[in-house]
mmCIF file with all atom_site columns, C-alpha atoms in Angstrom:
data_model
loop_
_atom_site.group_PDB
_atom_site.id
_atom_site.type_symbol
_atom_site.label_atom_id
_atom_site.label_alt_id
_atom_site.label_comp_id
_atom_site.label_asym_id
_atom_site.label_entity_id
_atom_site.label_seq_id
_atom_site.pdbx_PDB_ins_code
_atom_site.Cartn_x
_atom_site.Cartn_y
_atom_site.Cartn_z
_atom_site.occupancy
_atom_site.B_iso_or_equiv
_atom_site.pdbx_formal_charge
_atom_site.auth_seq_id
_atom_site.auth_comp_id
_atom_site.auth_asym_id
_atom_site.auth_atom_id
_atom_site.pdbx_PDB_model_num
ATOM 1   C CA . UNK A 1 1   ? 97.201  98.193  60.605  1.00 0.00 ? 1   UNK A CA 1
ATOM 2   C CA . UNK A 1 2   ? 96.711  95.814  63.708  1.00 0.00 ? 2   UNK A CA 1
ATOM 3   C CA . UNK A 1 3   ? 95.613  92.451  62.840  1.00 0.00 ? 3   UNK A CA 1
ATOM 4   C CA . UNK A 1 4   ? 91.863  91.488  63.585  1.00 0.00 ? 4   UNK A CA 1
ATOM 5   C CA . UNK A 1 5   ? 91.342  87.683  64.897  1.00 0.00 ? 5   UNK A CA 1
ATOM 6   C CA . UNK A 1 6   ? 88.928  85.604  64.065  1.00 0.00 ? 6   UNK A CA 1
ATOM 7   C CA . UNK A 1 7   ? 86.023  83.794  65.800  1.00 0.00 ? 7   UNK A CA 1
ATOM 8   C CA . UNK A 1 8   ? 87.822  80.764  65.093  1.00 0.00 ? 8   UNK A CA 1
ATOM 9   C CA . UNK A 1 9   ? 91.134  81.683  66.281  1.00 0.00 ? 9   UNK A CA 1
ATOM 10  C CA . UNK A 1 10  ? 89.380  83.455  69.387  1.00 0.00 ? 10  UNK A CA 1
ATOM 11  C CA . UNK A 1 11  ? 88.272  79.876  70.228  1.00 0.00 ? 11  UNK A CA 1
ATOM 12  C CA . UNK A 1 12  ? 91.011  78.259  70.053  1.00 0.00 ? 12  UNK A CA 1
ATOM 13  C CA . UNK A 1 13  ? 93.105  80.257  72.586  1.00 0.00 ? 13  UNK A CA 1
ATOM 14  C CA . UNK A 1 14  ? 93.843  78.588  75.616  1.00 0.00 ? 14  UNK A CA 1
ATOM 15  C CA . UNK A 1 15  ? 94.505  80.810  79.067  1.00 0.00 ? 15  UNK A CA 1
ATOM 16  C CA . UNK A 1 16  ? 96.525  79.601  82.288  1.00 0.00 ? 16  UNK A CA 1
ATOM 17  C CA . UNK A 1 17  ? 93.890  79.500  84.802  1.00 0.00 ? 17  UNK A CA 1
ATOM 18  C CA . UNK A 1 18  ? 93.923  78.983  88.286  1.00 0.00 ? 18  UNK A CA 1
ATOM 19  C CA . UNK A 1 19  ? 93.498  75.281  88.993  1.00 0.00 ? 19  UNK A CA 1
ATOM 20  C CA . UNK A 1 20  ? 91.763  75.697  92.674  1.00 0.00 ? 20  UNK A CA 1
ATOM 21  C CA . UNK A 1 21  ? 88.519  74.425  93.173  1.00 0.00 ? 21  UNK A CA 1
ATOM 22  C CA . UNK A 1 22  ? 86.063  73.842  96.155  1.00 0.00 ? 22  UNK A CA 1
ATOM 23  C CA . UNK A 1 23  ? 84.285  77.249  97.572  1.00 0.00 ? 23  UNK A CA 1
ATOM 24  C CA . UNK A 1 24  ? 87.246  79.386  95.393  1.00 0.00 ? 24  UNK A CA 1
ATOM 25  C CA . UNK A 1 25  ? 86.147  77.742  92.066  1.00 0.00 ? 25  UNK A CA 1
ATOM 26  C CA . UNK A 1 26  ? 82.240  77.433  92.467  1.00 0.00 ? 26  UNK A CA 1
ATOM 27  C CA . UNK A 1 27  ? 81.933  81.584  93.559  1.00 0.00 ? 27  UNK A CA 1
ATOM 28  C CA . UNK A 1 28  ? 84.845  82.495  91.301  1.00 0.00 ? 28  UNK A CA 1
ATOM 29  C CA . UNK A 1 29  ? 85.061  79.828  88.694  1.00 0.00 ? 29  UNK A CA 1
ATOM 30  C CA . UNK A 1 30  ? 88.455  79.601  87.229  1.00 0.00 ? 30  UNK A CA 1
ATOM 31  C CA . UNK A 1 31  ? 89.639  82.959  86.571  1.00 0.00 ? 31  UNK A CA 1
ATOM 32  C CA . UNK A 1 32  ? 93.296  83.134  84.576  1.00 0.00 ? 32  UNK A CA 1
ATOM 33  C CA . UNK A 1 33  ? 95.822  83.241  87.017  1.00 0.00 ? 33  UNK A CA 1
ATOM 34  C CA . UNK A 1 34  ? 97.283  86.983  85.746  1.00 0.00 ? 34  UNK A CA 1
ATOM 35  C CA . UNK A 1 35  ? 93.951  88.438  85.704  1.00 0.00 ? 35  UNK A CA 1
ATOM 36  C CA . UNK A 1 36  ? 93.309  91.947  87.785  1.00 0.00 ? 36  UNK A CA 1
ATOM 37  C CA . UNK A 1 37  ? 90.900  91.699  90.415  1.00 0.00 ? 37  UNK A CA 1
ATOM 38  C CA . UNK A 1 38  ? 89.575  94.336  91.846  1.00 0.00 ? 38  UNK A CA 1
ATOM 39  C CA . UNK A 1 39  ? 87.705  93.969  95.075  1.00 0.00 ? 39  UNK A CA 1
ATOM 40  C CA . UNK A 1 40  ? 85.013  96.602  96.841  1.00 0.00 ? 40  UNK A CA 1
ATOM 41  C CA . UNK A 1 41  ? 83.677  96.989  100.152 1.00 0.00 ? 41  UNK A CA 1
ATOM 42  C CA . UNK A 1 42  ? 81.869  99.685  102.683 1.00 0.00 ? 42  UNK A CA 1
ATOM 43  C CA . UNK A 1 43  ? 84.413  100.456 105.862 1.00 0.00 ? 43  UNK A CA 1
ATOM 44  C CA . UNK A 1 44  ? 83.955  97.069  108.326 1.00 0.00 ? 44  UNK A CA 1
ATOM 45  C CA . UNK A 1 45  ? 82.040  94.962  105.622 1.00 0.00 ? 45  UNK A CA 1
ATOM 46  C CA . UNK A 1 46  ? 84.740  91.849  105.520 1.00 0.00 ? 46  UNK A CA 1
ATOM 47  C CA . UNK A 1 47  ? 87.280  93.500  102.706 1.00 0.00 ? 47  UNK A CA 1
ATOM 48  C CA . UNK A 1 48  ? 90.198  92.777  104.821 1.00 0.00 ? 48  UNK A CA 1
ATOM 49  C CA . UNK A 1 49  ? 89.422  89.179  106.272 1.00 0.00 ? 49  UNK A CA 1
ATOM 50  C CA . UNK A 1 50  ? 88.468  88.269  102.247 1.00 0.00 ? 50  UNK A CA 1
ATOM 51  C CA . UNK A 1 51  ? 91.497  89.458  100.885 1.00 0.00 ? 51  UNK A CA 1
ATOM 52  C CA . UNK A 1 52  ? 93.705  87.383  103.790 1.00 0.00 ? 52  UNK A CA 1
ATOM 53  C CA . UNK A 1 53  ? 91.968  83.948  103.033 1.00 0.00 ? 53  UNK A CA 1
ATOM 54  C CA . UNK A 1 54  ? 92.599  84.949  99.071  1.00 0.00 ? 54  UNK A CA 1
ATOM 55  C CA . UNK A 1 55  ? 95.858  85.497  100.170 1.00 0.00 ? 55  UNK A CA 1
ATOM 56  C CA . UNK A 1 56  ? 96.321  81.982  101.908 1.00 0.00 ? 56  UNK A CA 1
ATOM 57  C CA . UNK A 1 57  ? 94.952  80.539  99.115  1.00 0.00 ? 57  UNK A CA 1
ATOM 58  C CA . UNK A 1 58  ? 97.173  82.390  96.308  1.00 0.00 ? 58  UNK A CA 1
ATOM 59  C CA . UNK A 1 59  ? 100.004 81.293  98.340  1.00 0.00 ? 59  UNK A CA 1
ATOM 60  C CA . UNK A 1 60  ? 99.725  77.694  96.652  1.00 0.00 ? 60  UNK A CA 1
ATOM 61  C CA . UNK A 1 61  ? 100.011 79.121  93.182  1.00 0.00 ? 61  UNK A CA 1
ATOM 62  C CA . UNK A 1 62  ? 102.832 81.425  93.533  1.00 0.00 ? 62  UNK A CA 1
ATOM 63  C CA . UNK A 1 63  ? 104.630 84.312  95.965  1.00 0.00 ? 63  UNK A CA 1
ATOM 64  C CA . UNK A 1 64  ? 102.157 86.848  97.530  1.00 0.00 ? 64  UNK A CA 1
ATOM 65  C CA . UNK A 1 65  ? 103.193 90.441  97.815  1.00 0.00 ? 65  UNK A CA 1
ATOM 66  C CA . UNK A 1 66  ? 100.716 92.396  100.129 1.00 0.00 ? 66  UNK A CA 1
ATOM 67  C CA . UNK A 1 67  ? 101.034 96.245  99.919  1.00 0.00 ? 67  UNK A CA 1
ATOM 68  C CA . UNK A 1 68  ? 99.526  97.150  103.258 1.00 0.00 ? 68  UNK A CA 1
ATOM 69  C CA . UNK A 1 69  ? 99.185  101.105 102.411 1.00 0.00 ? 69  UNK A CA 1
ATOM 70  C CA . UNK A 1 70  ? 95.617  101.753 104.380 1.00 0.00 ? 70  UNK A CA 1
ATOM 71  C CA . UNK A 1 71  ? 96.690  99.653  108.150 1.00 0.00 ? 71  UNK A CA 1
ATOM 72  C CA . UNK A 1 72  ? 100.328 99.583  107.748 1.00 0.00 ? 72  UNK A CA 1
ATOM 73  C CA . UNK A 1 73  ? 101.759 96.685  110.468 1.00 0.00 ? 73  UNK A CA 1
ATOM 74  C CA . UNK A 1 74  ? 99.330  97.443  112.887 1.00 0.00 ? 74  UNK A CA 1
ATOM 75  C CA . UNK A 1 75  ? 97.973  94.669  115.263 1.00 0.00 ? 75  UNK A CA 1
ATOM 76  C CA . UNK A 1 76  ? 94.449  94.175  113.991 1.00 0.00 ? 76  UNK A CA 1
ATOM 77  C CA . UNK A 1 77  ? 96.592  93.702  110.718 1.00 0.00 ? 77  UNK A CA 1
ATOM 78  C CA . UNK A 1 78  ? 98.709  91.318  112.740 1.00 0.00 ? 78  UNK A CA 1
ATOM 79  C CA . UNK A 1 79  ? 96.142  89.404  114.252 1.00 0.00 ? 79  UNK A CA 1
ATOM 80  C CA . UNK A 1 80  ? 93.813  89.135  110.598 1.00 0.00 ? 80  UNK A CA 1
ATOM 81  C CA . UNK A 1 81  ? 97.432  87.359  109.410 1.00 0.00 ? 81  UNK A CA 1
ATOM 82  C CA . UNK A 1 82  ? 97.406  84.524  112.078 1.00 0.00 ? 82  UNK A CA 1
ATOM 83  C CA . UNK A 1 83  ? 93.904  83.905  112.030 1.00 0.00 ? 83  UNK A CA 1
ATOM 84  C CA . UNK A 1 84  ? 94.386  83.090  108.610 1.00 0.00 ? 84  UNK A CA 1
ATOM 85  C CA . UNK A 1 85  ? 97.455  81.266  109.185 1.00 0.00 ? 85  UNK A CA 1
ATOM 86  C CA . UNK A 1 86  ? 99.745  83.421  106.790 1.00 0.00 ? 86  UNK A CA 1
ATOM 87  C CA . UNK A 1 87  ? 102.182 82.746  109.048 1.00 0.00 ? 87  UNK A CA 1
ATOM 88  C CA . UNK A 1 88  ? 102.271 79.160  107.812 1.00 0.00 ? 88  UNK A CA 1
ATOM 89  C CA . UNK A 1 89  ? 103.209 80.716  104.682 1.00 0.00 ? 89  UNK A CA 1
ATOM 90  C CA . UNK A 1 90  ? 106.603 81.817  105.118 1.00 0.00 ? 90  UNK A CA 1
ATOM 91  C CA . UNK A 1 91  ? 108.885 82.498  102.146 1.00 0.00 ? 91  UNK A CA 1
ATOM 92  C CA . UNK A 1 92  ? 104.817 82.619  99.864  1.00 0.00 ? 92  UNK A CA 1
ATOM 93  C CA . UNK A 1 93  ? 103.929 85.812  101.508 1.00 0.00 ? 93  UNK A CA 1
ATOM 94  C CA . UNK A 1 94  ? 105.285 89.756  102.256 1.00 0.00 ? 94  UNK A CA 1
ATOM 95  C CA . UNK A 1 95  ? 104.308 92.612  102.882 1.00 0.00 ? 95  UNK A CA 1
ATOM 96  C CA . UNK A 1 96  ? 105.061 95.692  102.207 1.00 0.00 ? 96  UNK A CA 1
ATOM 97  C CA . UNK A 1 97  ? 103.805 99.581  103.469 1.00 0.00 ? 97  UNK A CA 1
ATOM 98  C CA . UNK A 1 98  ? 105.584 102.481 101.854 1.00 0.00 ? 98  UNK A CA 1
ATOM 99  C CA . UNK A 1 99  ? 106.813 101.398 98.451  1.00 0.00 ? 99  UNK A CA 1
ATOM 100 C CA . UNK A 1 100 ? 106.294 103.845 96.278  1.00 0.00 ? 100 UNK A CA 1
ATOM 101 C CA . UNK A 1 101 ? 105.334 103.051 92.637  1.00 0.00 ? 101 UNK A CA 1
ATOM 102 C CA . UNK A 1 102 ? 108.546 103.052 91.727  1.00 0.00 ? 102 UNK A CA 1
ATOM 103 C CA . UNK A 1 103 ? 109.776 101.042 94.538  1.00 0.00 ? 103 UNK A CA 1
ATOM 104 C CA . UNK A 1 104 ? 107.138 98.688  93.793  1.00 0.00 ? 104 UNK A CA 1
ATOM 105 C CA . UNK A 1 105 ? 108.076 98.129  89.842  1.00 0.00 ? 105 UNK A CA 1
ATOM 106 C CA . UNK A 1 106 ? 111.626 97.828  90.896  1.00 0.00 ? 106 UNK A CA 1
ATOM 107 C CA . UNK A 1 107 ? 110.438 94.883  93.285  1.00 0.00 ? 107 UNK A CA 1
ATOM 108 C CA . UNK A 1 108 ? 108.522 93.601  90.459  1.00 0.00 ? 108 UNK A CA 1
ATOM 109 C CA . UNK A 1 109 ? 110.882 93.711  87.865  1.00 0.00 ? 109 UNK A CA 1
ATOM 110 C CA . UNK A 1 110 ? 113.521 91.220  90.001  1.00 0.00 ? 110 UNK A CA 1
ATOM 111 C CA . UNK A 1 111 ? 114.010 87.658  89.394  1.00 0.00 ? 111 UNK A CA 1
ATOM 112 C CA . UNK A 1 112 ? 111.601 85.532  91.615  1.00 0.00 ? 112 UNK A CA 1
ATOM 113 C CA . UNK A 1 113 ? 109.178 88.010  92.138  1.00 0.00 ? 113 UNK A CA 1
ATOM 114 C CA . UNK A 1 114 ? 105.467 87.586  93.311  1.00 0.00 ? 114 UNK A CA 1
ATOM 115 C CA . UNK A 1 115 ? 103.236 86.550  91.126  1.00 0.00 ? 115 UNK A CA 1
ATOM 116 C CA . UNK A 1 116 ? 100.403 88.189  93.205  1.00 0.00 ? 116 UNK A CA 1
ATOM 117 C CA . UNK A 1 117 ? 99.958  91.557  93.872  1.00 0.00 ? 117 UNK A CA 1
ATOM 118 C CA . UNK A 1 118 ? 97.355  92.975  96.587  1.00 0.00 ? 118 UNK A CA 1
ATOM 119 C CA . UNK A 1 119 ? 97.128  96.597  97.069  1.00 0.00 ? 119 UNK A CA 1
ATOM 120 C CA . UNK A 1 120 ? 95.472  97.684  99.641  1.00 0.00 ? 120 UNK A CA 1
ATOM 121 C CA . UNK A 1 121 ? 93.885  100.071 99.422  1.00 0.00 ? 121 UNK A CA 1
ATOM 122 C CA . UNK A 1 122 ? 94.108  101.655 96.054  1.00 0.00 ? 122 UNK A CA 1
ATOM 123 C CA . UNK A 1 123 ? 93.054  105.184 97.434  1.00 0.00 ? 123 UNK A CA 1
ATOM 124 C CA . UNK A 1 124 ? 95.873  105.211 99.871  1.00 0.00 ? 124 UNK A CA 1
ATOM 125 C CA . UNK A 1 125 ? 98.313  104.076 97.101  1.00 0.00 ? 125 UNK A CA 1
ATOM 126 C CA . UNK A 1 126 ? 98.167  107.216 95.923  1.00 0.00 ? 126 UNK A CA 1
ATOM 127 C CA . UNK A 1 127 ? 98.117  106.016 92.387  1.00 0.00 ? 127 UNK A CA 1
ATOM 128 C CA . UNK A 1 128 ? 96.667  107.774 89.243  1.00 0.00 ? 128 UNK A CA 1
ATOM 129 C CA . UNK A 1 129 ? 94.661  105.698 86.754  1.00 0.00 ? 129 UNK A CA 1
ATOM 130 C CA . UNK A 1 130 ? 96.738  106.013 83.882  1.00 0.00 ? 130 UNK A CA 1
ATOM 131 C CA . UNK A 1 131 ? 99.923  105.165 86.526  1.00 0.00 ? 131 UNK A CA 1
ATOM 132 C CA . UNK A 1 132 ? 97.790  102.256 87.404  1.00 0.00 ? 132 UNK A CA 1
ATOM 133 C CA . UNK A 1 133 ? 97.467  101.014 84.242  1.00 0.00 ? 133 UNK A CA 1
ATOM 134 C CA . UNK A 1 134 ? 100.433 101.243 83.251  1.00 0.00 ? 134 UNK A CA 1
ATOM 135 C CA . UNK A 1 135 ? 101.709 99.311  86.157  1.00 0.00 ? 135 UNK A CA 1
ATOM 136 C CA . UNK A 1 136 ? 99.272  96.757  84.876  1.00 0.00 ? 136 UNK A CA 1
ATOM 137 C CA . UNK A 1 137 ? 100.322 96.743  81.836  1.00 0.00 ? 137 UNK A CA 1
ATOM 138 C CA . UNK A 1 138 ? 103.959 96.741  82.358  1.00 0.00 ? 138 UNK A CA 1
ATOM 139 C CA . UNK A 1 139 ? 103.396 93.343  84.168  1.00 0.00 ? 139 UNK A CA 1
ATOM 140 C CA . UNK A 1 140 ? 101.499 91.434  81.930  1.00 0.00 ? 140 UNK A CA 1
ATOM 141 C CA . UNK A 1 141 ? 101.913 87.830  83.830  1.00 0.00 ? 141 UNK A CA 1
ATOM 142 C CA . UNK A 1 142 ? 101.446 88.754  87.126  1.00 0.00 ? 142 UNK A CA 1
ATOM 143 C CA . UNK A 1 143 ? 98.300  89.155  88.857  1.00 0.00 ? 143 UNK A CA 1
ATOM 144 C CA . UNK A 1 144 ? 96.725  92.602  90.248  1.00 0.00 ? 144 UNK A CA 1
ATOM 145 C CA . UNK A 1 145 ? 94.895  92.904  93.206  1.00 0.00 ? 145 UNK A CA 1
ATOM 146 C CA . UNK A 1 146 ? 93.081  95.972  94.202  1.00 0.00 ? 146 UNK A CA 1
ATOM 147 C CA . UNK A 1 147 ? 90.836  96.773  96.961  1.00 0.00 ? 147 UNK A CA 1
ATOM 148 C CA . UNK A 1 148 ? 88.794  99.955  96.717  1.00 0.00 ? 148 UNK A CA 1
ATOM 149 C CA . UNK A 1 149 ? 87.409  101.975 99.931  1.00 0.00 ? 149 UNK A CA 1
ATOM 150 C CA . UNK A 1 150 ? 83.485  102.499 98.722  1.00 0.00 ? 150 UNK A CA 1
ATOM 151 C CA . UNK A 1 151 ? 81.262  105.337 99.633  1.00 0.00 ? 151 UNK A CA 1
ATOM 152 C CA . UNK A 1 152 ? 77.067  104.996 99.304  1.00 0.00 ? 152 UNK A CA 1
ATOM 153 C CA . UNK A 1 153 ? 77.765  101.451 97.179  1.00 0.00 ? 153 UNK A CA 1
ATOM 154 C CA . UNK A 1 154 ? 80.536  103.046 94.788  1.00 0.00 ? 154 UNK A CA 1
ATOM 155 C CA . UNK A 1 155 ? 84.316  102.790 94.965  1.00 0.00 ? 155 UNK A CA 1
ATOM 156 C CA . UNK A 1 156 ? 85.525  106.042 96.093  1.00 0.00 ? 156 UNK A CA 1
ATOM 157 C CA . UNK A 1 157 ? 86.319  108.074 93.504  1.00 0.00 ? 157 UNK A CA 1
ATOM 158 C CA . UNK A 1 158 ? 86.863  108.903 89.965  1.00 0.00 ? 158 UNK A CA 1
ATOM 159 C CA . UNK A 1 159 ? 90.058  106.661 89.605  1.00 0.00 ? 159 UNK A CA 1
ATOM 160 C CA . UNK A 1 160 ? 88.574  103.688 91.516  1.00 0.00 ? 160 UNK A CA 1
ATOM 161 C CA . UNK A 1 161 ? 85.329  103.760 88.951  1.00 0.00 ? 161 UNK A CA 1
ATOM 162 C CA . UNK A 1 162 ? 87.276  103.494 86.388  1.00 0.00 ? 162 UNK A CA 1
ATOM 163 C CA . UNK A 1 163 ? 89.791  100.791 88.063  1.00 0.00 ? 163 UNK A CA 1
ATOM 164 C CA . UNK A 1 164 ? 86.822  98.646  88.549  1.00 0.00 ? 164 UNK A CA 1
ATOM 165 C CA . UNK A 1 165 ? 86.320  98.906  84.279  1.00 0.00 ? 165 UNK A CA 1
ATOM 166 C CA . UNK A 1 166 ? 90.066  97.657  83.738  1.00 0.00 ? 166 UNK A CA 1
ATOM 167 C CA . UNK A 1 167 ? 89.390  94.583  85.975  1.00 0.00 ? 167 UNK A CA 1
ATOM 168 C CA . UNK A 1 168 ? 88.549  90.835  85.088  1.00 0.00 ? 168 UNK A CA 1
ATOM 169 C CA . UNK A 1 169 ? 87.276  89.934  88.330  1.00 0.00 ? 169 UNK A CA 1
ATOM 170 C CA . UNK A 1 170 ? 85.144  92.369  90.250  1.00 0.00 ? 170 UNK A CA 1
ATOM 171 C CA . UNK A 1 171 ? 84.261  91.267  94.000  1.00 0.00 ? 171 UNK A CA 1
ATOM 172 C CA . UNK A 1 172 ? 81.808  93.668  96.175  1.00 0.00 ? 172 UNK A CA 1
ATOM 173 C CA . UNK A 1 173 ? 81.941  92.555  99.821  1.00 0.00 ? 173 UNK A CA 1
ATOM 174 C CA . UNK A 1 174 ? 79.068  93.218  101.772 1.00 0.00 ? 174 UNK A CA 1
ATOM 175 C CA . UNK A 1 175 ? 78.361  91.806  105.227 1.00 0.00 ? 175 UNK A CA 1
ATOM 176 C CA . UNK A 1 176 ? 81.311  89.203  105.400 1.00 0.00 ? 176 UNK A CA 1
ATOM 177 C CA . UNK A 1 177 ? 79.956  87.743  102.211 1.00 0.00 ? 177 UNK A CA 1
#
């Protein structure tokens, strides 16, 4: 049998957070730095600009590892990057548009690898829930990032509900806010 904690011991456990503050700590507070994230949005709502100034910022903590599998390299991609100065981030951030999942673990699993992980989006990942998870799970001290496509205020499909369950930090982006 699995051992049960107690309320005591519960209270007593201390998480690695991330230490920003400002505008990232007052709307997000400050949410454990491996946490999964997963981040929602109607087509043209501000999804992509968020995620590049959440980028910047995760820069400071640790490598960034954008998997651009919706835009690819394209040059509104290109152009979101500099406005947000990830450019000023060389050797923090990468991107990458066709890994496949195991492509991605294999990344993952090598010395130095990035702490954050954005993918983006999770309906053009391809991915399977249980796959996802696993992923997830397999990576216990790095940080998930997912952003869903949404479709009358709900992330599109069946997989992406129940993504949004699995994360610690939910984010619904609506109007640039």
């Amino acid at each position: 049998m699995k051992r049960a904690y107690s309320p005591r011991e519960i209270a007593k456990k201390t998480y690695k957070t991330l230490p920003w503050g400002g505008r990232w700590e007052e709307a997000f507070g400050l949410p454990e730095d491996r946490a999964t994230w997963f981040i929602s949005g109607a087509s043209a709502s501000g999804k992509s600009s968020f995620v590049m100034q959440l980028a910047y910022e995760l820069t400071h903590y640790g490598k960034v590892l954008y998997l651009s599998y919706e835009e690819g390299l394209n040059q509104s991609f290109q152009e979101r990057m500099l406005r947000h100065e990830l450019d000023k981030r060389q050797g923090w951030f990468r991107v990458a548009t066709t890994d496949t999942l195991g492509e991605l673990t294999e990344r993952l699993r090598k010395r130095h690898s990035a702490k954050f992980v954005i993918v983006d989006s999770f309906q053009m990942a391809y991915w399977s829930y249980a796959e996802t998870e696993a992923l997830v799970r397999a990576f216990p001290k790095k940080c998930f990032i997912f952003i869903s496509q949404e479709e009358k205020g709900q992330p599109t499909g069946k997989p992406a509900r129940r993504l949004r369950y699995l994360a610690d930090v939910k984010v619904r982006v609506q109007g640039s806010r």
